[in-house]
Amino acid sequence: MQVNDNKEFQPLIVAFCCNWCSYAGADLSGTNRLNYPTNVKIIRVPCSCRVNPIFILRAFQRGADGVILCGCHPGDCHYTSGNYFTRRRMTLLFSMLDFLGIERDRTRVEWVSAAEGAKFAATMNEFTEAVKKLGPNRRLEDLRCRKQ
Amino acid sequence: MLKISIEKLNGLFKAVAEKQTLYIPADRADGASEYKKYEDGMTLSKNLNTLRSAKDFFFPQTENLADFKVEGKKIEVIDIREEAEDFVVFGVRACDARSFTILDKVFLSEPVDSYYKNRREHGTIVTMACAKPAETCFCGTFGIDPTEPEGDVSCWSDGDSIFFRPNNEKGQKFVDSVSELLEDGDTAKLDETKAQTKEIMAKLPLANLSTEAFGGDTLMEHFKSEKWAELSESCLGCGTCTFVCPTCQCYDIKDFNTGHGIKRFRCWDSCMYSDFTKMAHGNIRNSQLERFRQRFMHKLVYFPSNNNGEFGCVGCGRCLSKCPISMNIVKVMKALEVK
Amino acid sequence: MNANDTLIPYIGVVTDIREDTPDVKTFRVNAIAPDGTVGGKVFEHMPGQCAMLSVPGVGEGMFSITSSPTNKEFMEFSIKKCGCLTTWLHAMEVGQQITLRGPYGNHFPVETDLKGKDLLFIAGGIGLAPLRSVINYVRDNRANYGDVQIIYGSRSKDDLVDYQEIINEWCNDDGITVNLTIDREQEGWDGHVGFVPNYVKELNPSLSKTVLICGPPIMIKFTLAGLKELGFTETQVYTTMELRMKCAVGKCGRCNIGDKYVCKDGPVFRFDQLDELPDEY
Amino acid sequence: MQEAIISRAKQLLADGTVNRVIGWKRGEFAYDITPAIFESPEEIDADFVYDDFTSANVSKYLVKESRKEGKILAFLKTCDTYSLNQLTKEHRVDRDNIYVVGIPSDGKLDVEKIKAKGITGITGVERNGDILTVKTIYGDETMSVADAMSNKCLSCKSKKHVTYDELIGEDGEVTDTNRFDMVEKLENMTSQERYDFWRNELSKCIRCNACRNVCPACTCENCVFNNPDSGVENKAAADSFEENMFHIIRAFHVAGRCTDCGECSRVCPQNIPLHLLNRKFIKDINSLYGEYQAGADTTSKAPLNNYTFDDCEASIVHERGVE
């Protein structure tokens, strides 16, 4: 585990991972001892399509600085078409967040298969870096939830 | 009477704002006005009234009541109440000024609501007489004279100057604090303005609206009226009327889990909402008819029944202009008073 | 801001949990002193009054205080599992702290109108909870009241709240008649079978009695009709009500029946008072 | 126009085609018109009104009304027919129980806009060509009709009725409007500017839920914001997050189903331009997944219930427009 003794900002990342591909991908990156930040909190969902826009917003409310949604590659969905719906939904949602002036780099969709442990780790590192540059989430923050 | 010329009014605002927070009605980009914290250069709105009423100052839409820390089986209550800071609300109209009397009857009756009382004690209300009432005004129906507003200090404008009259100790303190800016003035022109306003009041379309058919003793008669079905059929069940109303005071208490504690907060609620009376085992007001009836019965019958005949409406006309489907207390009164 | 506000609750500790029926538990609550000592009551009350119980983050609700004011050691609440908060309460263990505020509402006129009278208690299911406070108050001040009759019915034998107390204490008291009934025949039950309203009519209680009734709305409705048939007047019958409440002090505006707030002007009403109000309950 | 509508309504009542009529009822003033149901010719004669202020879309009432006994006559303006079509498609109304008479509209007036000019004490309004004469207790005032026109009519998308059993007057055409202008303008701002714009607008929200309750696409039996089990139930937005949350989810839930009738902005007591959120979704859908007009038909698949294998990736949001 990384020990963070300087006060550098460590973003909290919530990663919604589909049970069949991305969660297995995350597992693989772990068994392969690949590094990705400890502040990435994985939430397993049956399918990326299970993720309601409310989930994304709630993650921000509860202190996430970035939210990433990982699912099977288009065409590989365990339920045939779930991730196609996810793709449309999330495109529109992210576009709306952008429209409201929420920094667009705080949200991302990435397709990660069960075999792509390396891609999972790389994606998380890259995404964390991008969010780190933005600093803490302030525009979509619930002040009541901010830790004093 | 003490007065200040209108050109110098901003100087007075500045002097007040230096000592305590001052709120004045200010114009918004969309033409409506709302109370804003006074900052240098802000001007007083010329609109008759603000979009939202002044009740927010004493009974805000949401406020924190208490915090809780929960650890295992242990609970700790944290009293977060703090003494409010002194503030002044300037330009409150006669209708809104009366609404405080009505809210007082609810919140200052035993057991006293300390949150409300705290702000009430620290707020000074400076009222402003109306000169140009709108067609939606019917404060006269409830015995309010818009040319003689209540409040801690009453103000009038004759077009050139603003006149001040303190009504109590708090008001006197306010007038004293700005006395060097005030001068003694002649009220001849003001009396003329008042007379003109009264003439207009008598000509308003709702001038003849009467409360005669309402009050505590008409409870069952109005409750059982068959007209509620027709009146309520187009109601959307939104909370617009409730939230713009200066006298609506129903609230909800809810807990919010912040992840590191529980915040218990109170927020405005509306009897028009479907979950207002919903319990684990059912709902006593299941239809919009019953909820609609509750709101108007509360204002016209239940409230006077419990408060010596005082009605729970001040005739500010906000619901008349804001209801999405234009169903309002005036239409209800006119429908119900016909036997 | 030293003055206390009724909206800010006290802390109580659950010191005993008794499983009365499959869906009713009785919780014993004690006060907790700043130094952590547990004991005594959080506040005093009169029979029929209520308290707002809450678990922060879960919810707050009005519950009638089941124990008698004559009990100086603790308060008790008999609570049926039916919603979010009550489900949580049913899952908790001894030692759990909860918050309380109160007492709220009026009470049964035990020191005025009911004094010296013959009393008839009629309860159905969890409706015994608010009456238990009165019954025990009457038992502890026996000299002040005349004959006491208790008619209590439930769905089944297992659903009779406080069955042990009824059998072991109430039934053994002098001057107290207890009539139990259950809705349907059940093995091991040799008592009366049938609905409460019918049982009341069968028992044909004396018209001199003052009636205190609590139970499901439908039971109250038919029992009241039955009592009227027998010759009782509405001024003789008291009941206690419950509606959704938030503030418990008549300010939040939701528990009203006409111009009366159940939390402040109630929960105890005499039926002739309810007659003058809309039937929105 | 009002006479023609009234006489047709009375005919259809008399010949038994329908047993009630949904329309608009006269108010206290010239402008406070309430949607209402009429059951007799006498009621219609007394109160039925169709004029410059009858802008309320009555199609949502048909969700309940069409399930009642007997056929109901509904007078629908062009934009209202889109809403009804969408409701028909979602099986929220029983279309067979509704007799739709399409009526033309040459734009409705918004009294708020008149009042914003400082005109008060309004007793009557007269429209003569482009000039509006407002009668008040303080004397007559004039202004241009365009200045008093409601926002939803200023960007009217269509003069063509998409569903009707009969028409009064001539049917128009789908109009080519500038309705996405403001959305585009916002898109071209910087992220910070957009944020400031929306904070200023959404912080006015008093959570009266009028936008939700009036919306013909919002017909859930129990809204997620009313459901204590949803975890996001809130009555008053306690802070800016909850304001954003409510408006994002409200607009998202009608994305692909919103016909752009403009009722949400019309009823907003705080004059928040809520339709911009809906239009942003419409604009995105049009540009990313092909032109789509909700309510134009009753058979097409909604964009969010549909997909193609080569849809764009969500990263497109990062690639276009202003950061």
mmCIF file of N, CA and C in Angstrom, chain A residues 53-54 57-58 61 81 84-85 87-89 91-101 104-105 107 109 111 139-144, chain D residues 191-192 194-195 198 231 238-239 241-242 248-249 252 277 280-281 284 289 303 305-309 311-314 317-318 320 322-323:
data_model
loop_
_atom_site.group_PDB
_atom_site.id
_atom_site.type_symbol
_atom_site.label_atom_id
_atom_site.label_comp_id
_atom_site.label_asym_id
_atom_site.label_seq_id
_atom_site.Cartn_x
_atom_site.Cartn_y
_atom_site.Cartn_z
ATOM 1 N N PRO A 53 -27.815 7.001 -13.951
ATOM 2 C CA PRO A 53 -27.148 8.299 -13.797
ATOM 3 C C PRO A 53 -27.104 8.764 -12.347
ATOM 4 N N ILE A 54 -28.099 8.368 -11.570
ATOM 5 C CA ILE A 54 -28.120 8.753 -10.163
ATOM 6 C C ILE A 54 -26.891 8.191 -9.433
ATOM 7 N N LEU A 57 -23.999 10.505 -10.008
ATOM 8 C CA LEU A 57 -24.127 11.749 -9.255
ATOM 9 C C LEU A 57 -23.925 11.508 -7.761
ATOM 10 N N ARG A 58 -24.486 10.390 -7.276
ATOM 11 C CA ARG A 58 -24.345 10.080 -5.858
ATOM 12 C C ARG A 58 -22.882 9.879 -5.470
ATOM 13 N N GLN A 61 -21.549 13.174 -4.987
ATOM 14 C CA GLN A 61 -22.089 13.750 -3.756
ATOM 15 C C GLN A 61 -21.337 13.259 -2.529
ATOM 16 N N SER A 81 -26.575 -6.872 -25.154
ATOM 17 C CA SER A 81 -26.621 -5.494 -25.645
ATOM 18 C C SER A 81 -26.528 -4.430 -24.556
ATOM 19 N N TYR A 84 -24.304 -1.399 -25.047
ATOM 20 C CA TYR A 84 -24.683 -0.447 -26.105
ATOM 21 C C TYR A 84 -25.589 0.638 -25.531
ATOM 22 N N PHE A 85 -26.484 0.213 -24.626
ATOM 23 C CA PHE A 85 -27.355 1.208 -23.995
ATOM 24 C C PHE A 85 -26.540 2.124 -23.088
ATOM 25 N N ARG A 87 -23.550 2.999 -23.465
ATOM 26 C CA ARG A 87 -22.781 3.936 -24.266
ATOM 27 C C ARG A 87 -23.617 5.175 -24.590
ATOM 28 N N ARG A 88 -24.855 4.948 -25.013
ATOM 29 C CA ARG A 88 -25.705 6.106 -25.328
ATOM 30 C C ARG A 88 -26.007 6.931 -24.077
ATOM 31 N N ARG A 89 -26.394 6.217 -23.034
ATOM 32 C CA ARG A 89 -26.773 6.905 -21.803
ATOM 33 C C ARG A 89 -25.645 7.767 -21.266
ATOM 34 N N THR A 91 -22.974 8.832 -22.747
ATOM 35 C CA THR A 91 -22.603 9.926 -23.642
ATOM 36 C C THR A 91 -23.490 11.137 -23.343
ATOM 37 N N LEU A 92 -24.777 10.877 -23.256
ATOM 38 C CA LEU A 92 -25.695 11.989 -23.003
ATOM 39 C C LEU A 92 -25.493 12.582 -21.609
ATOM 40 N N LEU A 93 -25.302 11.705 -20.634
ATOM 41 C CA LEU A 93 -25.123 12.208 -19.266
ATOM 42 C C LEU A 93 -23.853 13.054 -19.158
ATOM 43 N N PHE A 94 -22.762 12.549 -19.718
ATOM 44 C CA PHE A 94 -21.499 13.283 -19.614
ATOM 45 C C PHE A 94 -21.596 14.609 -20.371
ATOM 46 N N SER A 95 -22.306 14.566 -21.472
ATOM 47 C CA SER A 95 -22.495 15.789 -22.240
ATOM 48 C C SER A 95 -23.287 16.808 -21.409
ATOM 49 N N MET A 96 -24.270 16.305 -20.677
ATOM 50 C CA MET A 96 -25.066 17.205 -19.838
ATOM 51 C C MET A 96 -24.209 17.770 -18.702
ATOM 52 N N LEU A 97 -23.404 16.916 -18.087
ATOM 53 C CA LEU A 97 -22.538 17.405 -17.004
ATOM 54 C C LEU A 97 -21.606 18.480 -17.547
ATOM 55 N N ASP A 98 -21.094 18.235 -18.739
ATOM 56 C CA ASP A 98 -20.220 19.213 -19.375
ATOM 57 C C ASP A 98 -20.984 20.510 -19.627
ATOM 58 N N PHE A 99 -22.233 20.369 -20.057
ATOM 59 C CA PHE A 99 -23.089 21.517 -20.336
ATOM 60 C C PHE A 99 -23.310 22.356 -19.077
ATOM 61 N N LEU A 100 -23.375 21.678 -17.933
ATOM 62 C CA LEU A 100 -23.594 22.389 -16.671
ATOM 63 C C LEU A 100 -22.284 22.933 -16.106
ATOM 64 N N GLY A 101 -21.218 22.722 -16.817
ATOM 65 C CA GLY A 101 -19.952 23.298 -16.379
ATOM 66 C C GLY A 101 -19.161 22.421 -15.435
ATOM 67 N N ARG A 104 -15.136 18.058 -17.581
ATOM 68 C CA ARG A 104 -15.431 16.841 -18.340
ATOM 69 C C ARG A 104 -14.457 15.709 -18.047
ATOM 70 N N ASP A 105 -13.277 16.016 -17.534
ATOM 71 C CA ASP A 105 -12.323 14.941 -17.259
ATOM 72 C C ASP A 105 -12.615 14.170 -15.976
ATOM 73 N N THR A 107 -15.269 12.423 -15.576
ATOM 74 C CA THR A 107 -16.082 11.259 -15.909
ATOM 75 C C THR A 107 -15.480 10.548 -17.109
ATOM 76 N N VAL A 109 -15.889 6.653 -19.610
ATOM 77 C CA VAL A 109 -16.323 5.274 -19.842
ATOM 78 C C VAL A 109 -15.162 4.560 -20.512
ATOM 79 N N TRP A 111 -13.886 0.553 -21.900
ATOM 80 C CA TRP A 111 -14.220 -0.868 -22.069
ATOM 81 C C TRP A 111 -12.994 -1.705 -21.690
ATOM 82 N N ARG A 139 -17.456 21.511 -7.971
ATOM 83 C CA ARG A 139 -18.653 21.956 -8.687
ATOM 84 C C ARG A 139 -19.835 20.995 -8.530
ATOM 85 N N LEU A 140 -19.548 19.765 -8.207
ATOM 86 C CA LEU A 140 -20.627 18.803 -8.041
ATOM 87 C C LEU A 140 -20.454 18.148 -6.668
ATOM 88 N N GLU A 141 -20.274 19.010 -5.696
ATOM 89 C CA GLU A 141 -19.993 18.512 -4.358
ATOM 90 C C GLU A 141 -21.158 18.824 -3.435
ATOM 91 N N ASP A 142 -21.441 17.919 -2.526
ATOM 92 C CA ASP A 142 -22.411 18.211 -1.481
ATOM 93 C C ASP A 142 -21.615 18.673 -0.271
ATOM 94 N N LEU A 143 -21.752 19.954 0.044
ATOM 95 C CA LEU A 143 -20.937 20.526 1.124
ATOM 96 C C LEU A 143 -21.118 19.805 2.447
ATOM 97 N N ARG A 144 -22.318 19.288 2.656
ATOM 98 C CA ARG A 144 -22.595 18.615 3.929
ATOM 99 C C ARG A 144 -21.734 17.375 4.100
ATOM 100 N N SER D 191 -16.159 26.315 -19.724
ATOM 101 C CA SER D 191 -16.739 25.485 -18.683
ATOM 102 C C SER D 191 -17.109 26.330 -17.461
ATOM 103 N N GLN D 192 -16.214 27.234 -17.096
ATOM 104 C CA GLN D 192 -16.464 28.087 -15.938
ATOM 105 C C GLN D 192 -17.677 28.996 -16.169
ATOM 106 N N ARG D 194 -20.195 28.422 -18.182
ATOM 107 C CA ARG D 194 -21.405 27.594 -18.138
ATOM 108 C C ARG D 194 -21.771 27.279 -16.695
ATOM 109 N N TYR D 195 -20.754 26.968 -15.925
ATOM 110 C CA TYR D 195 -20.999 26.644 -14.521
ATOM 111 C C TYR D 195 -21.650 27.839 -13.825
ATOM 112 N N TRP D 198 -25.306 28.332 -14.928
ATOM 113 C CA TRP D 198 -26.270 27.393 -14.350
ATOM 114 C C TRP D 198 -26.396 27.527 -12.847
ATOM 115 N N GLY D 231 -33.040 6.763 -1.768
ATOM 116 C CA GLY D 231 -31.791 7.315 -1.262
ATOM 117 C C GLY D 231 -31.522 8.728 -1.754
ATOM 118 N N ALA D 238 -31.230 21.124 -0.317
ATOM 119 C CA ALA D 238 -30.503 21.687 0.813
ATOM 120 C C ALA D 238 -29.214 22.357 0.367
ATOM 121 N N ASP D 239 -28.658 21.944 -0.759
ATOM 122 C CA ASP D 239 -27.489 22.647 -1.258
ATOM 123 C C ASP D 239 -27.377 22.507 -2.771
ATOM 124 N N PHE D 241 -25.659 20.860 -4.732
ATOM 125 C CA PHE D 241 -25.617 19.527 -5.323
ATOM 126 C C PHE D 241 -27.021 19.015 -5.612
ATOM 127 N N GLU D 242 -27.887 19.169 -4.619
ATOM 128 C CA GLU D 242 -29.241 18.639 -4.796
ATOM 129 C C GLU D 242 -30.013 19.393 -5.869
ATOM 130 N N ILE D 248 -30.742 17.596 -13.344
ATOM 131 C CA ILE D 248 -30.113 16.665 -14.288
ATOM 132 C C ILE D 248 -31.002 15.439 -14.457
ATOM 133 N N ILE D 249 -31.418 14.888 -13.342
ATOM 134 C CA ILE D 249 -32.196 13.650 -13.421
ATOM 135 C C ILE D 249 -33.569 13.904 -14.034
ATOM 136 N N PHE D 252 -32.878 14.169 -17.642
ATOM 137 C CA PHE D 252 -32.394 12.898 -18.187
ATOM 138 C C PHE D 252 -33.531 11.895 -18.347
ATOM 139 N N LEU D 277 -32.142 22.569 -20.695
ATOM 140 C CA LEU D 277 -31.580 21.258 -20.353
ATOM 141 C C LEU D 277 -32.172 20.194 -21.268
ATOM 142 N N LYS D 280 -30.827 20.571 -24.757
ATOM 143 C CA LYS D 280 -29.460 20.080 -24.889
ATOM 144 C C LYS D 280 -29.486 18.587 -25.231
ATOM 145 N N PHE D 281 -30.331 17.840 -24.521
ATOM 146 C CA PHE D 281 -30.449 16.405 -24.826
ATOM 147 C C PHE D 281 -30.969 16.196 -26.242
ATOM 148 N N ASP D 284 -28.205 16.933 -28.679
ATOM 149 C CA ASP D 284 -27.212 15.854 -28.682
ATOM 150 C C ASP D 284 -27.734 14.633 -29.411
ATOM 151 N N TYR D 289 -27.205 10.675 -32.857
ATOM 152 C CA TYR D 289 -27.917 9.442 -33.223
ATOM 153 C C TYR D 289 -28.923 9.668 -34.344
ATOM 154 N N PRO D 303 -34.639 7.033 -28.730
ATOM 155 C CA PRO D 303 -33.175 6.961 -28.887
ATOM 156 C C PRO D 303 -32.466 6.252 -27.741
ATOM 157 N N ASN D 305 -33.753 3.840 -26.015
ATOM 158 C CA ASN D 305 -34.140 2.430 -26.015
ATOM 159 C C ASN D 305 -33.580 1.747 -27.248
ATOM 160 N N ASN D 306 -32.622 2.366 -27.845
ATOM 161 C CA ASN D 306 -32.151 1.903 -29.133
ATOM 162 C C ASN D 306 -30.630 2.057 -29.171
ATOM 163 N N TYR D 307 -29.994 1.401 -30.147
ATOM 164 C CA TYR D 307 -28.552 1.578 -30.302
ATOM 165 C C TYR D 307 -28.147 1.127 -31.690
ATOM 166 N N THR D 308 -26.978 1.511 -32.110
ATOM 167 C CA THR D 308 -26.401 0.893 -33.309
ATOM 168 C C THR D 308 -25.007 0.428 -32.909
ATOM 169 N N PHE D 309 -24.447 -0.501 -33.680
ATOM 170 C CA PHE D 309 -23.136 -1.048 -33.308
ATOM 171 C C PHE D 309 -22.048 0.005 -33.388
ATOM 172 N N ASP D 311 -22.297 3.345 -32.751
ATOM 173 C CA ASP D 311 -22.531 4.592 -32.030
ATOM 174 C C ASP D 311 -21.198 5.191 -31.595
ATOM 175 N N CYS D 312 -21.190 6.506 -31.429
ATOM 176 C CA CYS D 312 -19.967 7.150 -30.955
ATOM 177 C C CYS D 312 -19.677 6.738 -29.514
ATOM 178 N N GLU D 313 -18.436 6.828 -29.104
ATOM 179 C CA GLU D 313 -18.070 6.537 -27.717
ATOM 180 C C GLU D 313 -18.332 7.774 -26.854
ATOM 181 N N ALA D 314 -18.458 7.555 -25.546
ATOM 182 C CA ALA D 314 -18.732 8.682 -24.643
ATOM 183 C C ALA D 314 -17.614 9.712 -24.679
ATOM 184 N N VAL D 317 -17.596 13.514 -25.925
ATOM 185 C CA VAL D 317 -17.854 14.700 -25.104
ATOM 186 C C VAL D 317 -16.550 15.456 -24.850
ATOM 187 N N HIS D 318 -15.471 14.688 -24.744
ATOM 188 C CA HIS D 318 -14.187 15.312 -24.440
ATOM 189 C C HIS D 318 -13.563 15.942 -25.675
ATOM 190 N N ARG D 320 -15.140 17.443 -28.338
ATOM 191 C CA ARG D 320 -15.759 18.554 -29.076
ATOM 192 C C ARG D 320 -16.043 19.727 -28.140
ATOM 193 N N VAL D 322 -16.094 23.548 -26.336
ATOM 194 C CA VAL D 322 -15.151 24.341 -25.554
ATOM 195 C C VAL D 322 -14.947 23.691 -24.198
ATOM 196 N N GLU D 323 -13.734 23.623 -23.769
ATOM 197 C CA GLU D 323 -13.428 23.084 -22.428
ATOM 198 C C GLU D 323 -13.902 24.060 -21.360
#
